[in-house]
PDB file of C-alpha atoms and ligand atoms in Angstrom:
ATOM      1  CA  UNK A 919     -12.862 -20.965  16.931  1.00  0.00           C
ATOM      2  CA  UNK A 920     -10.152 -18.286  16.448  1.00  0.00           C
ATOM      3  CA  UNK A 921      -9.570 -14.693  17.708  1.00  0.00           C
ATOM      4  CA  UNK A 922      -8.570 -12.221  14.985  1.00  0.00           C
ATOM      5  CA  UNK A 923      -7.063  -8.786  15.762  1.00  0.00           C
ATOM      6  CA  UNK A 924      -6.785  -6.012  13.288  1.00  0.00           C
ATOM      7  CA  UNK A 925      -4.265  -3.266  14.285  1.00  0.00           C
ATOM      8  CA  UNK A 926      -5.416  -0.166  12.371  1.00  0.00           C
ATOM      9  CA  UNK A 927      -4.082   3.348  12.337  1.00  0.00           C
ATOM     10  CA  UNK A 928      -5.796   4.493  15.485  1.00  0.00           C
ATOM     11  CA  UNK A 929      -7.801   1.487  16.857  1.00  0.00           C
ATOM     12  CA  UNK A 930      -7.497  -2.132  17.818  1.00  0.00           C
ATOM     13  CA  UNK A 931     -10.360  -4.341  16.607  1.00  0.00           C
ATOM     14  CA  UNK A 932     -10.740  -7.977  17.951  1.00  0.00           C
ATOM     15  CA  UNK A 933     -13.278 -10.402  16.979  1.00  0.00           C
ATOM     16  CA  UNK A 934     -14.304 -14.051  17.857  1.00  0.00           C
ATOM     17  CA  UNK A 935     -14.590 -15.941  14.690  1.00  0.00           C
ATOM     18  CA  UNK A 936     -16.008 -19.227  13.920  1.00  0.00           C
ATOM     19  CA  UNK A 937     -14.850 -21.847  11.439  1.00  0.00           C
ATOM     20  CA  UNK A 938     -17.197 -20.558   8.889  1.00  0.00           C
ATOM     21  CA  UNK A 939     -15.783 -16.989   9.154  1.00  0.00           C
ATOM     22  CA  UNK A 940     -18.733 -15.677  11.104  1.00  0.00           C
ATOM     23  CA  UNK A 941     -17.826 -12.946  13.758  1.00  0.00           C
ATOM     24  CA  UNK A 942     -19.498 -14.015  16.928  1.00  0.00           C
ATOM     25  CA  UNK A 943     -18.359 -11.011  18.905  1.00  0.00           C
ATOM     26  CA  UNK A 944     -16.273  -7.902  18.232  1.00  0.00           C
ATOM     27  CA  UNK A 945     -14.658  -5.175  20.261  1.00  0.00           C
ATOM     28  CA  UNK A 946     -12.851  -1.986  19.224  1.00  0.00           C
ATOM     29  CA  UNK A 947     -10.591   0.115  21.450  1.00  0.00           C
ATOM     30  CA  UNK A 948      -8.308   3.109  20.712  1.00  0.00           C
ATOM     31  CA  UNK A 949      -4.817   2.270  20.067  1.00  0.00           C
ATOM     32  CA  UNK A 950      -2.931   3.703  23.089  1.00  0.00           C
ATOM     33  CA  UNK A 951       0.699   2.519  22.865  1.00  0.00           C
ATOM     34  CA  UNK A 952       2.576   2.327  26.278  1.00  0.00           C
ATOM     35  CA  UNK A 953       5.338   0.036  25.424  1.00  0.00           C
ATOM     36  CA  UNK A 954       5.525  -3.480  24.239  1.00  0.00           C
ATOM     37  CA  UNK A 955       4.709  -5.351  27.385  1.00  0.00           C
ATOM     38  CA  UNK A 956       1.588  -3.324  28.085  1.00  0.00           C
ATOM     39  CA  UNK A 957       0.614  -3.637  24.485  1.00  0.00           C
ATOM     40  CA  UNK A 958       0.977  -7.423  24.746  1.00  0.00           C
ATOM     41  CA  UNK A 959      -1.236  -7.319  27.865  1.00  0.00           C
ATOM     42  CA  UNK A 960      -3.870  -5.150  26.122  1.00  0.00           C
ATOM     43  CA  UNK A 961      -3.929  -7.753  23.216  1.00  0.00           C
ATOM     44  CA  UNK A 962      -4.415 -10.541  25.821  1.00  0.00           C
ATOM     45  CA  UNK A 963      -7.218  -8.689  27.621  1.00  0.00           C
ATOM     46  CA  UNK A 964      -8.791  -7.863  24.461  1.00  0.00           C
ATOM     47  CA  UNK A 965      -8.844 -11.479  23.300  1.00  0.00           C
ATOM     48  CA  UNK A 966     -10.195 -12.786  26.568  1.00  0.00           C
ATOM     49  CA  UNK A 967     -12.957 -10.129  26.397  1.00  0.00           C
ATOM     50  CA  UNK A 968     -14.227 -11.231  22.875  1.00  0.00           C
ATOM     51  CA  UNK A 969     -13.809 -14.935  23.884  1.00  0.00           C
ATOM     52  CA  UNK A 970     -16.178 -14.271  26.811  1.00  0.00           C
ATOM     53  CA  UNK A 971     -18.680 -12.151  24.985  1.00  0.00           C
ATOM     54  CA  UNK A 972     -18.839 -14.722  22.304  1.00  0.00           C
ATOM     55  CA  UNK A 973     -19.689 -17.388  24.866  1.00  0.00           C
ATOM     56  CA  UNK A 974     -16.578 -19.460  24.252  1.00  0.00           C
ATOM     57  CA  UNK A 975     -13.864 -20.755  26.524  1.00  0.00           C
ATOM     58  CA  UNK A 976     -10.158 -20.343  26.191  1.00  0.00           C
ATOM     59  CA  UNK A 977      -9.654 -24.109  25.547  1.00  0.00           C
ATOM     60  CA  UNK A 978     -11.896 -23.842  22.533  1.00  0.00           C
ATOM     61  CA  UNK A 979      -9.579 -21.276  20.693  1.00  0.00           C
ATOM     62  CA  UNK A 980      -6.995 -22.509  18.469  1.00  0.00           C
ATOM     63  CA  UNK A 981      -5.000 -19.345  18.396  1.00  0.00           C
ATOM     64  CA  UNK A 982      -4.954 -15.583  18.205  1.00  0.00           C
ATOM     65  CA  UNK A 983      -4.237 -14.201  14.749  1.00  0.00           C
ATOM     66  CA  UNK A 984      -3.267 -10.507  14.334  1.00  0.00           C
ATOM     67  CA  UNK A 985      -2.833  -8.419  11.357  1.00  0.00           C
ATOM     68  CA  UNK A 986      -0.579  -5.069  11.584  1.00  0.00           C
ATOM     69  CA  UNK A 987       0.648  -2.544   9.302  1.00  0.00           C
ATOM     70  CA  UNK A 988       4.404  -3.625   9.200  1.00  0.00           C
ATOM     71  CA  UNK A 989       6.546  -6.598   8.966  1.00  0.00           C
ATOM     72  CA  UNK A 990       6.710  -9.829  11.168  1.00  0.00           C
ATOM     73  CA  UNK A 991       8.679 -12.971  11.420  1.00  0.00           C
ATOM     74  CA  UNK A 992       7.268 -15.808  13.289  1.00  0.00           C
ATOM     75  CA  UNK A 993       6.051 -14.535  16.652  1.00  0.00           C
ATOM     76  CA  UNK A 994       8.228 -11.403  16.396  1.00  0.00           C
ATOM     77  CA  UNK A 995       7.338  -7.910  15.204  1.00  0.00           C
ATOM     78  CA  UNK A 996      10.163  -6.529  12.997  1.00  0.00           C
ATOM     79  CA  UNK A 997       8.548  -3.147  12.842  1.00  0.00           C
ATOM     80  CA  UNK A 998       4.967  -1.427  12.836  1.00  0.00           C
ATOM     81  CA  UNK A 999       4.525   1.678  10.702  1.00  0.00           C
ATOM     82  CA  UNK A1000       2.383   3.533  13.396  1.00  0.00           C
ATOM     83  CA  UNK A1001       3.755   2.070  16.607  1.00  0.00           C
ATOM     84  CA  UNK A1002       7.181   2.545  17.891  1.00  0.00           C
ATOM     85  CA  UNK A1003       8.051  -1.275  18.101  1.00  0.00           C
ATOM     86  CA  UNK A1004      11.138  -2.985  16.341  1.00  0.00           C
ATOM     87  CA  UNK A1005      12.217  -6.442  16.966  1.00  0.00           C
ATOM     88  CA  UNK A1006       9.860  -7.293  19.667  1.00  0.00           C
ATOM     89  CA  UNK A1007       9.069 -10.886  20.621  1.00  0.00           C
ATOM     90  CA  UNK A1008       5.407 -10.129  20.843  1.00  0.00           C
ATOM     91  CA  UNK A1009       4.064 -13.711  21.091  1.00  0.00           C
ATOM     92  CA  UNK A1010       6.460 -14.466  24.105  1.00  0.00           C
ATOM     93  CA  UNK A1011       5.246 -11.299  25.837  1.00  0.00           C
ATOM     94  CA  UNK A1012       1.539 -12.078  24.879  1.00  0.00           C
ATOM     95  CA  UNK A1013       1.737 -15.740  26.257  1.00  0.00           C
ATOM     96  CA  UNK A1014       2.895 -14.288  29.841  1.00  0.00           C
ATOM     97  CA  UNK A1015      -0.807 -13.011  29.909  1.00  0.00           C
ATOM     98  CA  UNK A1016      -2.807 -15.590  27.795  1.00  0.00           C
ATOM     99  CA  UNK A1017      -1.596 -18.976  27.069  1.00  0.00           C
ATOM    100  CA  UNK A1018      -2.527 -19.270  23.312  1.00  0.00           C
ATOM    101  CA  UNK A1019      -0.361 -19.057  20.300  1.00  0.00           C
ATOM    102  CA  UNK A1020      -0.241 -15.620  18.579  1.00  0.00           C
ATOM    103  CA  UNK A1021       0.250 -15.656  14.878  1.00  0.00           C
ATOM    104  CA  UNK A1022       1.400 -12.515  13.351  1.00  0.00           C
ATOM    105  CA  UNK A1023       0.748 -11.298   9.759  1.00  0.00           C
ATOM    106  CA  UNK A1024       0.870  -8.133   7.655  1.00  0.00           C
ATOM    107  CA  UNK A1025      -2.403  -6.236   7.321  1.00  0.00           C
ATOM    108  CA  UNK A1026      -2.580  -6.497   3.624  1.00  0.00           C
ATOM    109  CA  UNK A1027      -1.884 -10.147   3.740  1.00  0.00           C
ATOM    110  CA  UNK A1028      -4.678 -10.606   6.314  1.00  0.00           C
ATOM    111  CA  UNK A1029      -7.073  -8.797   4.073  1.00  0.00           C
ATOM    112  CA  UNK A1030      -6.042 -11.218   1.184  1.00  0.00           C
ATOM    113  CA  UNK A1031      -6.502 -14.201   3.502  1.00  0.00           C
ATOM    114  CA  UNK A1032     -10.087 -12.917   4.632  1.00  0.00           C
ATOM    115  CA  UNK A1033     -11.064 -12.336   1.099  1.00  0.00           C
ATOM    116  CA  UNK A1034      -9.721 -15.787  -0.022  1.00  0.00           C
ATOM    117  CA  UNK A1035     -11.694 -17.857   2.573  1.00  0.00           C
ATOM    118  CA  UNK A1036     -14.786 -15.817   2.955  1.00  0.00           C
ATOM    119  CA  UNK A1037     -14.992 -13.191  -0.029  1.00  0.00           C
ATOM    120  CA  UNK A1038     -14.090 -12.604  -3.441  1.00  0.00           C
ATOM    121  CA  UNK A1039     -11.454 -15.413  -3.491  1.00  0.00           C
ATOM    122  CA  UNK A1040     -13.674 -18.246  -2.331  1.00  0.00           C
ATOM    123  CA  UNK A1041     -13.119 -21.379  -4.558  1.00  0.00           C
ATOM    124  CA  UNK A1042      -9.904 -20.168  -6.117  1.00  0.00           C
ATOM    125  CA  UNK A1043      -6.329 -21.431  -5.535  1.00  0.00           C
ATOM    126  CA  UNK A1044      -4.347 -18.281  -7.075  1.00  0.00           C
ATOM    127  CA  UNK A1045      -5.888 -15.043  -5.721  1.00  0.00           C
ATOM    128  CA  UNK A1046      -4.671 -11.405  -5.392  1.00  0.00           C
ATOM    129  CA  UNK A1047      -6.185  -8.517  -3.465  1.00  0.00           C
ATOM    130  CA  UNK A1048      -5.318  -4.952  -4.145  1.00  0.00           C
ATOM    131  CA  UNK A1049      -6.530  -2.402  -1.621  1.00  0.00           C
ATOM    132  CA  UNK A1050      -6.706   1.156  -2.808  1.00  0.00           C
ATOM    133  CA  UNK A1051      -6.237   3.493   0.234  1.00  0.00           C
ATOM    134  CA  UNK A1052      -3.638   5.891   1.315  1.00  0.00           C
ATOM    135  CA  UNK A1053      -1.237   3.674  -0.655  1.00  0.00           C
ATOM    136  CA  UNK A1054      -1.797   0.463  -2.601  1.00  0.00           C
ATOM    137  CA  UNK A1055      -1.697  -2.708  -0.467  1.00  0.00           C
ATOM    138  CA  UNK A1056      -1.430  -5.954  -2.236  1.00  0.00           C
ATOM    139  CA  UNK A1057      -1.783  -9.531  -0.705  1.00  0.00           C
ATOM    140  CA  UNK A1058      -1.215 -12.675  -2.681  1.00  0.00           C
ATOM    141  CA  UNK A1059      -2.456 -16.202  -2.234  1.00  0.00           C
ATOM    142  CA  UNK A1060      -0.688 -18.653  -4.582  1.00  0.00           C
ATOM    143  CA  UNK A1061      -1.554 -22.450  -4.652  1.00  0.00           C
ATOM    144  CA  UNK A1062      -3.867 -21.930  -1.509  1.00  0.00           C
ATOM    145  CA  UNK A1063      -0.955 -20.365   0.651  1.00  0.00           C
ATOM    146  CA  UNK A1064      -0.237 -16.825   1.588  1.00  0.00           C
ATOM    147  CA  UNK A1065       2.647 -15.558  -0.448  1.00  0.00           C
ATOM    148  CA  UNK A1066       5.188 -13.604   1.588  1.00  0.00           C
ATOM    149  CA  UNK A1067       5.917 -14.603   5.168  1.00  0.00           C
ATOM    150  CA  UNK A1068       8.254 -11.758   6.003  1.00  0.00           C
ATOM    151  CA  UNK A1069       5.792  -9.069   4.696  1.00  0.00           C
ATOM    152  CA  UNK A1070       3.275  -8.674   2.111  1.00  0.00           C
ATOM    153  CA  UNK A1071       3.915  -7.972  -1.563  1.00  0.00           C
ATOM    154  CA  UNK A1072       4.883  -4.512  -2.330  1.00  0.00           C
ATOM    155  CA  UNK A1073       3.108  -4.407  -5.728  1.00  0.00           C
ATOM    156  CA  UNK A1074       2.161  -0.888  -5.004  1.00  0.00           C
ATOM    157  CA  UNK A1075       5.674   0.120  -5.963  1.00  0.00           C
ATOM    158  CA  UNK A1076       5.775  -1.188  -9.338  1.00  0.00           C
ATOM    159  CA  UNK A1077       7.017   1.558 -11.436  1.00  0.00           C
ATOM    160  CA  UNK A1078       4.444   2.459 -14.137  1.00  0.00           C
ATOM    161  CA  UNK A1079       6.019   5.705 -15.253  1.00  0.00           C
ATOM    162  CA  UNK A1080       9.721   6.187 -15.387  1.00  0.00           C
ATOM    163  CA  UNK A1081      10.778   9.487 -13.488  1.00  0.00           C
ATOM    164  CA  UNK A1082       7.164  10.119 -12.693  1.00  0.00           C
ATOM    165  CA  UNK A1083       5.508  11.239  -9.391  1.00  0.00           C
ATOM    166  CA  UNK A1084       7.517  10.924  -6.297  1.00  0.00           C
ATOM    167  CA  UNK A1085       6.640   8.073  -3.988  1.00  0.00           C
ATOM    168  CA  UNK A1086       7.145   7.627  -0.066  1.00  0.00           C
ATOM    169  CA  UNK A1087       9.393   4.702  -0.832  1.00  0.00           C
ATOM    170  CA  UNK A1088      11.921   7.016  -2.390  1.00  0.00           C
ATOM    171  CA  UNK A1089      11.505   6.010  -6.035  1.00  0.00           C
ATOM    172  CA  UNK A1090       9.445   7.742  -8.808  1.00  0.00           C
ATOM    173  CA  UNK A1091       6.609   6.631 -10.786  1.00  0.00           C
ATOM    174  CA  UNK A1092       5.288   3.952  -8.516  1.00  0.00           C
ATOM    175  CA  UNK A1093       1.866   2.405  -9.061  1.00  0.00           C
ATOM    176  CA  UNK A1094       0.533   3.829  -5.932  1.00  0.00           C
ATOM    177  CA  UNK A1095       1.576   7.293  -6.686  1.00  0.00           C
ATOM    178  CA  UNK A1096      -0.882   7.103  -9.439  1.00  0.00           C
ATOM    179  CA  UNK A1097      -3.704   4.657  -8.457  1.00  0.00           C
ATOM    180  CA  UNK A1098      -4.131   5.019  -4.576  1.00  0.00           C
ATOM    181  CA  UNK A1099      -7.092   7.063  -3.192  1.00  0.00           C
ATOM    182  CA  UNK A1100      -4.210   9.680  -2.379  1.00  0.00           C
ATOM    183  CA  UNK A1101      -3.283   9.853  -6.034  1.00  0.00           C
ATOM    184  CA  UNK A1102      -6.936  10.079  -7.106  1.00  0.00           C
ATOM    185  CA  UNK A1103      -7.322  13.055  -4.877  1.00  0.00           C
ATOM    186  CA  UNK A1104      -4.402  14.642  -6.338  1.00  0.00           C
ATOM    187  CA  UNK A1105      -5.723  14.135  -9.811  1.00  0.00           C
ATOM    188  CA  UNK A1106      -9.062  15.556  -8.788  1.00  0.00           C
ATOM    189  CA  UNK A1107      -7.499  18.680  -7.226  1.00  0.00           C
ATOM    190  CA  UNK A1108      -5.390  19.456 -10.307  1.00  0.00           C
ATOM    191  CA  UNK A1109      -8.412  18.965 -12.657  1.00  0.00           C
ATOM    192  CA  UNK A1110     -10.317  21.510 -10.341  1.00  0.00           C
ATOM    193  CA  UNK A1111      -7.542  24.018 -10.580  1.00  0.00           C
ATOM    194  CA  UNK A1112      -7.776  23.853 -14.369  1.00  0.00           C
ATOM    195  CA  UNK A1113     -11.546  23.724 -14.622  1.00  0.00           C
ATOM    196  CA  UNK A1114     -13.269  26.388 -12.394  1.00  0.00           C
ATOM    197  CA  UNK A1115     -16.534  25.571 -14.029  1.00  0.00           C
ATOM    198  CA  UNK A1116     -16.475  21.841 -13.043  1.00  0.00           C
ATOM    199  CA  UNK A1117     -19.131  20.358 -10.760  1.00  0.00           C
ATOM    200  CA  UNK A1118     -16.327  18.987  -8.842  1.00  0.00           C
ATOM    201  CA  UNK A1119     -15.996  22.116  -6.954  1.00  0.00           C
ATOM    202  CA  UNK A1120     -19.715  21.938  -5.527  1.00  0.00           C
ATOM    203  CA  UNK A1121     -19.163  18.252  -4.909  1.00  0.00           C
ATOM    204  CA  UNK A1122     -16.121  18.806  -2.902  1.00  0.00           C
ATOM    205  CA  UNK A1123     -17.695  21.704  -0.981  1.00  0.00           C
ATOM    206  CA  UNK A1124     -20.700  19.731  -0.224  1.00  0.00           C
ATOM    207  CA  UNK A1125     -18.674  16.874   1.591  1.00  0.00           C
ATOM    208  CA  UNK A1126     -16.377  19.278   3.222  1.00  0.00           C
ATOM    209  CA  UNK A1127     -13.263  18.691   0.919  1.00  0.00           C
ATOM    210  CA  UNK A1128     -11.875  16.632  -1.947  1.00  0.00           C
ATOM    211  CA  UNK A1129     -12.169  12.863  -1.230  1.00  0.00           C
ATOM    212  CA  UNK A1130     -11.548   9.725  -3.105  1.00  0.00           C
ATOM    213  CA  UNK A1131     -15.245   9.658  -4.119  1.00  0.00           C
ATOM    214  CA  UNK A1132     -15.460  13.385  -5.245  1.00  0.00           C
ATOM    215  CA  UNK A1133     -14.529  12.480  -8.889  1.00  0.00           C
ATOM    216  CA  UNK A1134     -16.945   9.583  -9.166  1.00  0.00           C
ATOM    217  CA  UNK A1135     -19.803  11.510  -7.591  1.00  0.00           C
ATOM    218  CA  UNK A1136     -19.223  14.514  -9.897  1.00  0.00           C
ATOM    219  CA  UNK A1137     -19.000  12.001 -12.905  1.00  0.00           C
ATOM    220  CA  UNK A1138     -22.416  10.514 -11.976  1.00  0.00           C
ATOM    221  CA  UNK A1139     -23.790  14.016 -12.251  1.00  0.00           C
ATOM    222  CA  UNK A1140     -22.471  14.190 -15.762  1.00  0.00           C
ATOM    223  CA  UNK A1141     -19.554  16.508 -15.306  1.00  0.00           C
ATOM    224  CA  UNK A1142     -17.101  16.012 -18.186  1.00  0.00           C
ATOM    225  CA  UNK A1143     -14.028  17.140 -16.304  1.00  0.00           C
ATOM    226  CA  UNK A1144     -14.909  14.492 -13.446  1.00  0.00           C
ATOM    227  CA  UNK A1145     -15.468  11.891 -16.092  1.00  0.00           C
ATOM    228  CA  UNK A1146     -11.994  12.630 -17.507  1.00  0.00           C
ATOM    229  CA  UNK A1147     -10.424  12.255 -14.094  1.00  0.00           C
ATOM    230  CA  UNK A1148     -12.068   8.861 -13.620  1.00  0.00           C
ATOM    231  CA  UNK A1149     -11.003   7.669 -16.921  1.00  0.00           C
ATOM    232  CA  UNK A1150      -7.333   8.786 -16.278  1.00  0.00           C
ATOM    233  CA  UNK A1151      -7.338   7.183 -12.944  1.00  0.00           C
ATOM    234  CA  UNK A1152      -8.642   3.914 -14.175  1.00  0.00           C
ATOM    235  CA  UNK A1153      -6.008   3.908 -16.896  1.00  0.00           C
ATOM    236  CA  UNK A1154      -3.291   4.094 -14.182  1.00  0.00           C
ATOM    237  CA  UNK A1155      -4.962   1.466 -12.118  1.00  0.00           C
ATOM    238  CA  UNK A1156      -5.120  -0.905 -15.217  1.00  0.00           C
ATOM    239  CA  UNK A1157      -1.332  -0.184 -15.929  1.00  0.00           C
ATOM    240  CA  UNK A1158      -0.355  -1.854 -12.587  1.00  0.00           C
ATOM    241  CA  UNK A1159      -3.149  -4.475 -12.670  1.00  0.00           C
ATOM    242  CA  UNK A1160      -1.843  -5.740 -16.033  1.00  0.00           C
ATOM    243  CA  UNK A1161       1.604  -6.233 -14.798  1.00  0.00           C
ATOM    244  CA  UNK A1162       0.311  -7.945 -11.708  1.00  0.00           C
ATOM    245  CA  UNK A1163      -1.858 -10.147 -13.766  1.00  0.00           C
ATOM    246  CA  UNK A1164       0.868 -11.041 -16.350  1.00  0.00           C
ATOM    247  CA  UNK A1165       3.260 -11.882 -13.501  1.00  0.00           C
ATOM    248  CA  UNK A1166       0.926 -13.955 -11.242  1.00  0.00           C
ATOM    249  CA  UNK A1167      -1.893 -15.176 -13.555  1.00  0.00           C
ATOM    250  CA  UNK A1168      -4.372 -15.281 -10.570  1.00  0.00           C
ATOM    251  CA  UNK A1169      -7.827 -16.696 -11.190  1.00  0.00           C
ATOM    252  CA  UNK A1170      -9.321 -13.605  -9.322  1.00  0.00           C
ATOM    253  CA  UNK A1171      -7.998 -10.221  -8.872  1.00  0.00           C
ATOM    254  CA  UNK A1172     -10.135  -8.507  -6.107  1.00  0.00           C
ATOM    255  CA  UNK A1173     -10.219  -4.691  -5.609  1.00  0.00           C
ATOM    256  CA  UNK A1174     -10.718  -3.334  -2.334  1.00  0.00           C
ATOM    257  CA  UNK A1175     -10.485  -0.181  -0.307  1.00  0.00           C
ATOM    258  CA  UNK A1176     -12.801   3.037  -0.228  1.00  0.00           C
ATOM    259  CA  UNK A1177     -12.214   3.733  -4.046  1.00  0.00           C
ATOM    260  CA  UNK A1178     -13.640   0.179  -4.877  1.00  0.00           C
ATOM    261  CA  UNK A1179     -17.115   1.288  -3.737  1.00  0.00           C
ATOM    262  CA  UNK A1180     -17.342   3.405  -6.978  1.00  0.00           C
ATOM    263  CA  UNK A1181     -20.147   2.585  -9.479  1.00  0.00           C
ATOM    264  CA  UNK A1182     -19.083  -0.191 -11.833  1.00  0.00           C
ATOM    265  CA  UNK A1183     -19.480   1.718 -14.949  1.00  0.00           C
ATOM    266  CA  UNK A1184     -16.781   4.192 -13.805  1.00  0.00           C
ATOM    267  CA  UNK A1185     -14.315   1.727 -12.242  1.00  0.00           C
ATOM    268  CA  UNK A1186     -14.664  -1.969 -12.542  1.00  0.00           C
ATOM    269  CA  UNK A1187     -16.225  -2.104 -16.071  1.00  0.00           C
ATOM    270  CA  UNK A1188     -13.511  -0.075 -17.689  1.00  0.00           C
ATOM    271  CA  UNK A1189     -10.883  -1.696 -15.665  1.00  0.00           C
ATOM    272  CA  UNK A1190     -11.906  -5.151 -16.882  1.00  0.00           C
ATOM    273  CA  UNK A1191     -11.926  -3.737 -20.478  1.00  0.00           C
ATOM    274  CA  UNK A1192      -8.492  -2.309 -20.224  1.00  0.00           C
ATOM    275  CA  UNK A1193      -6.764  -5.232 -18.406  1.00  0.00           C
ATOM    276  CA  UNK A1194      -8.698  -7.616 -20.955  1.00  0.00           C
ATOM    277  CA  UNK A1195      -7.311  -5.837 -24.019  1.00  0.00           C
ATOM    278  CA  UNK A1196      -3.829  -5.420 -22.689  1.00  0.00           C
ATOM    279  CA  UNK A1197      -3.033  -8.485 -20.533  1.00  0.00           C
ATOM    280  CA  UNK A1198      -1.026 -11.256 -21.996  1.00  0.00           C
ATOM    281  CA  UNK A1199      -3.705 -13.707 -21.613  1.00  0.00           C
ATOM    282  CA  UNK A1200      -5.388 -12.093 -24.634  1.00  0.00           C
ATOM    283  CA  UNK A1201      -2.910 -14.347 -26.723  1.00  0.00           C
ATOM    284  CA  UNK A1202      -4.310 -17.441 -24.961  1.00  0.00           C
ATOM    285  CA  UNK A1203      -4.623 -18.990 -21.598  1.00  0.00           C
ATOM    286  CA  UNK A1204      -6.671 -18.229 -18.477  1.00  0.00           C
ATOM    287  CA  UNK A1205      -8.007 -14.851 -18.079  1.00  0.00           C
ATOM    288  CA  UNK A1206      -8.193 -13.294 -14.642  1.00  0.00           C
ATOM    289  CA  UNK A1207     -11.605 -12.227 -13.369  1.00  0.00           C
ATOM    290  CA  UNK A1208     -11.520  -8.759 -11.792  1.00  0.00           C
ATOM    291  CA  UNK A1209     -14.059  -8.594  -8.878  1.00  0.00           C
ATOM    292  CA  UNK A1210     -14.785  -6.098  -6.028  1.00  0.00           C
ATOM    293  CA  UNK A1211     -13.717  -7.206  -2.611  1.00  0.00           C
ATOM    294  CA  UNK A1212     -16.639  -8.232  -0.577  1.00  0.00           C
ATOM    295  CA  UNK A1213     -15.673  -8.132   3.018  1.00  0.00           C
ATOM    296  CA  UNK A1214     -14.770  -4.459   3.443  1.00  0.00           C
ATOM    297  CA  UNK A1215     -13.385  -3.556   6.762  1.00  0.00           C
ATOM    298  CA  UNK A1216     -14.016  -7.009   8.092  1.00  0.00           C
ATOM    299  CA  UNK A1217     -11.524  -8.713   5.819  1.00  0.00           C
ATOM    300  CA  UNK A1218      -8.448  -7.855   7.905  1.00  0.00           C
ATOM    301  CA  UNK A1219     -10.183  -9.232  11.065  1.00  0.00           C
ATOM    302  CA  UNK A1220     -11.532 -12.438   9.356  1.00  0.00           C
ATOM    303  CA  UNK A1221      -8.050 -12.964   7.696  1.00  0.00           C
ATOM    304  CA  UNK A1222      -6.228 -12.589  10.950  1.00  0.00           C
ATOM    305  CA  UNK A1223      -8.540 -15.170  12.465  1.00  0.00           C
ATOM    306  CA  UNK A1224      -7.783 -17.499   9.494  1.00  0.00           C
ATOM    307  CA  UNK A1225      -4.152 -16.876   9.161  1.00  0.00           C
ATOM    308  CA  UNK A1226      -3.263 -20.245  10.421  1.00  0.00           C
ATOM    309  CA  UNK A1227      -5.024 -21.966   7.382  1.00  0.00           C
ATOM    310  CA  UNK A1228      -2.929 -19.886   4.911  1.00  0.00           C
ATOM    311  CA  UNK A1229       0.757 -20.178   6.295  1.00  0.00           C
TER     312      UNK A1229
HETATM  313 ZN1   ZN B 567       7.131   3.516  -4.443  1.00  0.00          ZN
END
């Protein structure tokens, strides 16, 4: 058995996971960072809690795996985006409180590992997950192993439009500036400003503001402006996906994140058509199947728990 810990923006989520990927116990606590040593102690206590709640003993646990939004190297955290920690030997600190190995991974990598073993990537050797959220996270499994090590793929920063929209990374025209949930919200807002008659306004008002799903919901109601937003968004998504597929030729590309919950006819079906029409495999060779990620928010936790199988 394994313990997986998912470090999110505001919470820590830990789970006891068995060899088949079943979550036997789970506990979530608010992320309250009070220094690296206290953080390591919190992780150790959280691990012990789920081990006990799952009815296991410490000596049945192979290791604790943890996914975090940042870069790691071995048992060291190089940085975490939402926690002030740099070059911290976290495994060494952790083992002062709980004598189990601590494996560290990037959160997008962990989501890929979770989907690879227990979701959309089952049965493949070459697999990629793209998570559409605030940005675009990408995790790659090549020949059965996690690609990366230091940190995950930065496929979100493929430039799809020279001199285009500014990106947080400092460049312009990155894929995530056009195909993340944040970008979809921007597209939706600009369509609303140009089309005061659109159903988008009523849909956004009903949910308290513009969200990633606003355009899909209004498109489902038959709104032409919303349909055009969805179409434009999928074209941007396809632009980056075609490059990713051409470079890596994975068997499966899984699409995850909140946006991936959109109805097939508005997202995955047109995405498959566009990628199929434009990817290099149309000249021969293996086509990449495009699937929806299956494990949702659990992928990061399960992937953290299975990290030892993928590195
Ligand atoms: Zn960028």
